[in-house]
C-alpha cells in the first residue's frame, strides 16, 4: 500500500480534514475510525492479501455513502474488519470482512470474487449477502430479507464449522449497531426516516433476534465479551434489553 500521510492531530474532531484512506473530506461530528485506522494501515502494509481485499472493496464501493448520510461506506467495512480481528478471525475472514457487501451492494460478481480471493472468501461473502430481488423495492422486501437472514443464522447453531461465517455476521451486525448508536445520539428518532424500514420497532425486532442467536452460538466462546458491547448499543438505541 502506498505511504499514507499521517492523520490530523488531536483536534481532528473539530475541524474539516481530508482522510486519505477514505478518499473523502471529513468533519469532526461524523462517525470516524481514526483509532482503528492506526491499526488497520500497518496490518495492510504487513499483509499484501489484506491490502488487496481493501483495494478491491474501495474500488467496488467507490462513491457509496452510509444510508442517508455523507459518511463513506468504507467506514463500515473497516469497522467490521476491526471486530473480526478482535474475534481472532484468520486472514481470509479478515478479507471477507472487508468484502462482505460487494456481492450485495455493488456490481461485483461471484466469479470475479472467487478468481481473485478464492473459495473460502467467496463462501463467507455469499453467506453474508442478502437476496435483494431486483424486481421489487427494498422497502417491500425488507422483512422477508431479514427473516431469511435470521433463518440462515439459526441453521448455523451448534455447527462448529460455521464459526468463521458467524464471526463475519456478528462483526457486520455489531458494526451496524454501533453506527446506529453513534447517529442516534445526534439525531434521535429522526434517524429512522432514512431507512427503507421506517419503524423503529422492526429494527429492534431484527437486531434483537440476531443478538439472541449470537448469544446462543458464542456461549462460552472467546467472542462473548463483544456481546456486552452489542447489548449496550442495543439498549441505548431501543431502550430495552435483548
XYZ file of C-alpha atoms in Angstrom:
242
model
C 0.000 0.000 0.000
C 1.181 3.482 -0.746
C 2.546 5.548 2.102
C -0.411 7.395 3.606
C 0.107 10.822 5.195
C -0.237 10.974 8.947
C -3.728 11.581 10.345
C -4.520 15.092 11.613
C -3.541 15.878 15.176
C -5.755 15.707 18.251
C -8.096 18.492 17.100
C -9.274 16.493 14.065
C -12.720 16.006 15.614
C -13.336 19.740 15.497
C -12.186 20.610 12.014
C -12.707 19.578 8.410
C -9.894 17.369 7.179
C -9.148 15.070 4.262
C -8.992 11.356 5.022
C -6.666 9.680 2.540
C -7.716 6.111 3.229
C -11.386 7.003 2.653
C -10.530 9.459 -0.110
C -13.059 11.881 1.354
C -13.455 15.122 3.256
C -14.399 14.539 6.881
C -15.685 16.695 9.711
C -15.445 16.083 13.407
C -19.018 15.115 14.252
C -19.210 12.316 11.683
C -18.609 8.723 12.641
C -14.872 8.196 12.447
C -12.449 5.290 12.521
C -9.159 7.068 13.148
C -8.162 4.851 16.081
C -8.985 1.732 14.076
C -7.058 3.014 11.040
C -3.935 3.311 13.141
C -4.082 -0.482 13.417
C -5.616 -1.180 10.027
C -2.982 0.547 7.897
C 0.014 -1.295 9.412
C -1.912 -4.556 9.002
C -2.389 -3.808 5.280
C 1.256 -2.866 4.908
C 2.294 -6.121 6.574
C -0.065 -8.438 4.677
C -0.436 -7.931 0.933
C -3.590 -10.057 0.691
C -5.361 -7.796 3.187
C -4.285 -4.753 1.196
C -5.626 -6.380 -1.982
C -9.007 -7.017 -0.369
C -9.288 -3.432 0.839
C -8.240 -2.002 -2.524
C -10.811 -4.226 -4.251
C -13.548 -3.154 -1.827
C -12.599 0.502 -2.056
C -12.943 0.455 -5.834
C -16.183 -1.562 -5.754
C -17.815 0.774 -3.216
C -16.368 3.983 -4.684
C -18.720 6.906 -4.092
C -21.059 4.982 -1.789
C -22.150 6.562 1.494
C -23.903 5.208 4.552
C -27.648 5.444 4.042
C -28.952 9.000 4.433
C -25.552 10.458 5.339
C -22.311 11.699 3.815
C -20.341 9.104 5.767
C -18.186 6.998 3.395
C -19.357 3.387 3.246
C -15.799 2.162 3.701
C -16.069 3.090 7.378
C -18.497 0.213 7.875
C -16.141 -2.254 6.201
C -13.134 -1.186 8.255
C -15.132 -1.385 11.476
C -16.353 -4.865 10.502
C -12.697 -5.828 9.937
C -11.860 -4.416 13.371
C -14.399 -6.632 15.142
C -13.296 -9.649 13.116
C -9.709 -9.097 14.296
C -10.853 -8.791 17.913
C -12.530 -12.191 17.484
C -9.219 -13.545 16.120
C -10.537 -14.193 12.646
C -7.880 -15.513 10.267
C -6.628 -13.677 7.194
C -9.354 -14.973 4.895
C -12.003 -13.963 7.412
C -10.445 -10.505 7.564
C -10.548 -10.297 3.774
C -14.194 -11.382 3.816
C -14.977 -8.732 6.431
C -13.754 -6.054 4.031
C -15.535 -7.644 1.070
C -18.741 -8.786 2.743
C -21.021 -6.338 0.900
C -19.551 -6.386 -2.609
C -21.972 -9.010 -3.947
C -24.990 -7.435 -2.267
C -24.322 -3.747 -2.906
C -22.033 -3.435 -5.949
C -21.697 -4.793 -9.479
C -19.064 -7.365 -8.486
C -19.936 -10.937 -9.499
C -19.222 -14.128 -7.551
C -16.866 -15.474 -10.228
C -14.670 -12.381 -10.027
C -14.502 -12.697 -6.254
C -13.600 -16.383 -6.486
C -10.870 -15.790 -9.064
C -9.310 -13.012 -7.018
C -9.681 -14.299 -3.445
C -10.539 -17.984 -3.537
C -13.224 -20.373 -2.361
C -13.294 -19.638 1.379
C -13.572 -15.863 0.987
C -16.323 -16.283 -1.605
C -18.188 -18.684 0.694
C -18.033 -16.212 3.586
C -19.174 -13.285 1.456
C -22.054 -15.271 -0.078
C -23.087 -16.316 3.430
C -23.369 -12.660 4.461
C -25.252 -11.459 1.359
C -28.989 -10.885 1.158
C -31.070 -11.861 -1.861
C -32.402 -8.443 -2.789
C -34.965 -9.273 -5.519
C -34.233 -6.510 -8.003
C -37.794 -6.604 -9.389
C -39.168 -5.254 -6.097
C -38.346 -2.263 -3.938
C -36.088 -2.660 -0.918
C -38.934 -1.407 1.256
C -41.246 -4.182 0.031
C -38.728 -6.951 0.700
C -37.180 -5.645 3.934
C -38.897 -8.014 6.350
C -38.582 -11.031 4.059
C -34.840 -10.454 3.670
C -34.392 -10.099 7.429
C -36.396 -13.271 8.083
C -34.180 -15.117 5.614
C -31.072 -13.841 7.389
C -32.414 -14.882 10.797
C -33.235 -18.350 9.474
C -29.783 -18.671 7.890
C -28.181 -17.781 11.234
C -30.384 -20.214 13.152
C -29.376 -23.024 10.804
C -25.769 -22.448 11.886
C -26.457 -23.001 15.575
C -24.458 -25.860 17.032
C -22.245 -26.185 13.960
C -18.599 -25.565 14.789
C -17.670 -25.404 11.107
C -19.819 -22.277 10.799
C -17.692 -20.337 13.295
C -15.938 -18.195 10.626
C -19.246 -17.294 8.960
C -20.794 -16.435 12.313
C -17.860 -14.224 13.209
C -18.331 -12.249 9.979
C -22.077 -11.963 10.576
C -21.568 -10.836 14.176
C -18.893 -8.303 13.188
C -21.176 -6.897 10.477
C -24.224 -6.546 12.724
C -22.185 -5.120 15.594
C -20.678 -2.542 13.228
C -24.174 -1.632 12.030
C -25.465 -1.339 15.567
C -22.510 0.857 16.523
C -23.364 3.200 13.623
C -26.988 3.364 14.740
C -25.898 4.148 18.298
C -23.461 6.822 17.105
C -26.033 8.559 14.911
C -28.936 8.131 17.327
C -27.117 10.244 19.925
C -27.011 13.086 17.380
C -30.364 12.853 15.586
C -32.651 10.927 17.910
C -35.824 9.435 16.474
C -35.375 11.266 13.160
C -32.749 8.665 12.307
C -35.359 6.074 11.299
C -36.718 8.234 8.496
C -33.742 7.438 6.266
C -34.209 3.655 6.283
C -36.242 1.543 3.883
C -37.955 0.216 7.002
C -39.018 3.305 8.965
C -40.494 1.564 12.004
C -38.025 1.602 14.868
C -39.770 -1.424 16.392
C -38.907 -3.537 13.343
C -35.217 -2.704 13.590
C -35.426 -3.522 17.289
C -37.009 -6.874 16.448
C -34.335 -7.724 13.874
C -31.272 -6.771 15.918
C -32.836 -8.327 18.991
C -33.339 -11.666 17.237
C -29.829 -11.558 15.817
C -28.428 -10.758 19.251
C -30.166 -13.799 20.746
C -28.716 -16.039 18.042
C -25.198 -14.680 18.529
C -25.501 -15.112 22.298
C -26.551 -18.741 21.835
C -23.909 -19.557 19.236
C -20.985 -17.914 21.034
C -21.974 -19.010 24.548
C -18.756 -19.748 26.423
C -16.558 -18.723 23.468
C -13.916 -16.013 23.192
C -16.383 -13.788 21.327
C -18.606 -13.377 24.401
C -17.148 -10.016 25.576
C -18.284 -8.369 22.330
C -21.842 -9.426 23.105
C -21.791 -6.980 26.010
C -20.904 -4.207 23.567
C -23.735 -5.353 21.288
C -26.197 -5.304 24.188
C -25.016 -1.852 25.283
C -25.654 -0.280 21.881
C -28.949 -2.122 21.540
C -30.234 -0.973 24.918
C -29.245 2.658 24.341
C -30.912 2.786 20.915
C -34.037 0.701 21.559
C -34.438 1.335 25.311
C -34.919 -2.268 26.316
C -32.739 -5.322 26.703
C -32.376 -8.234 24.314
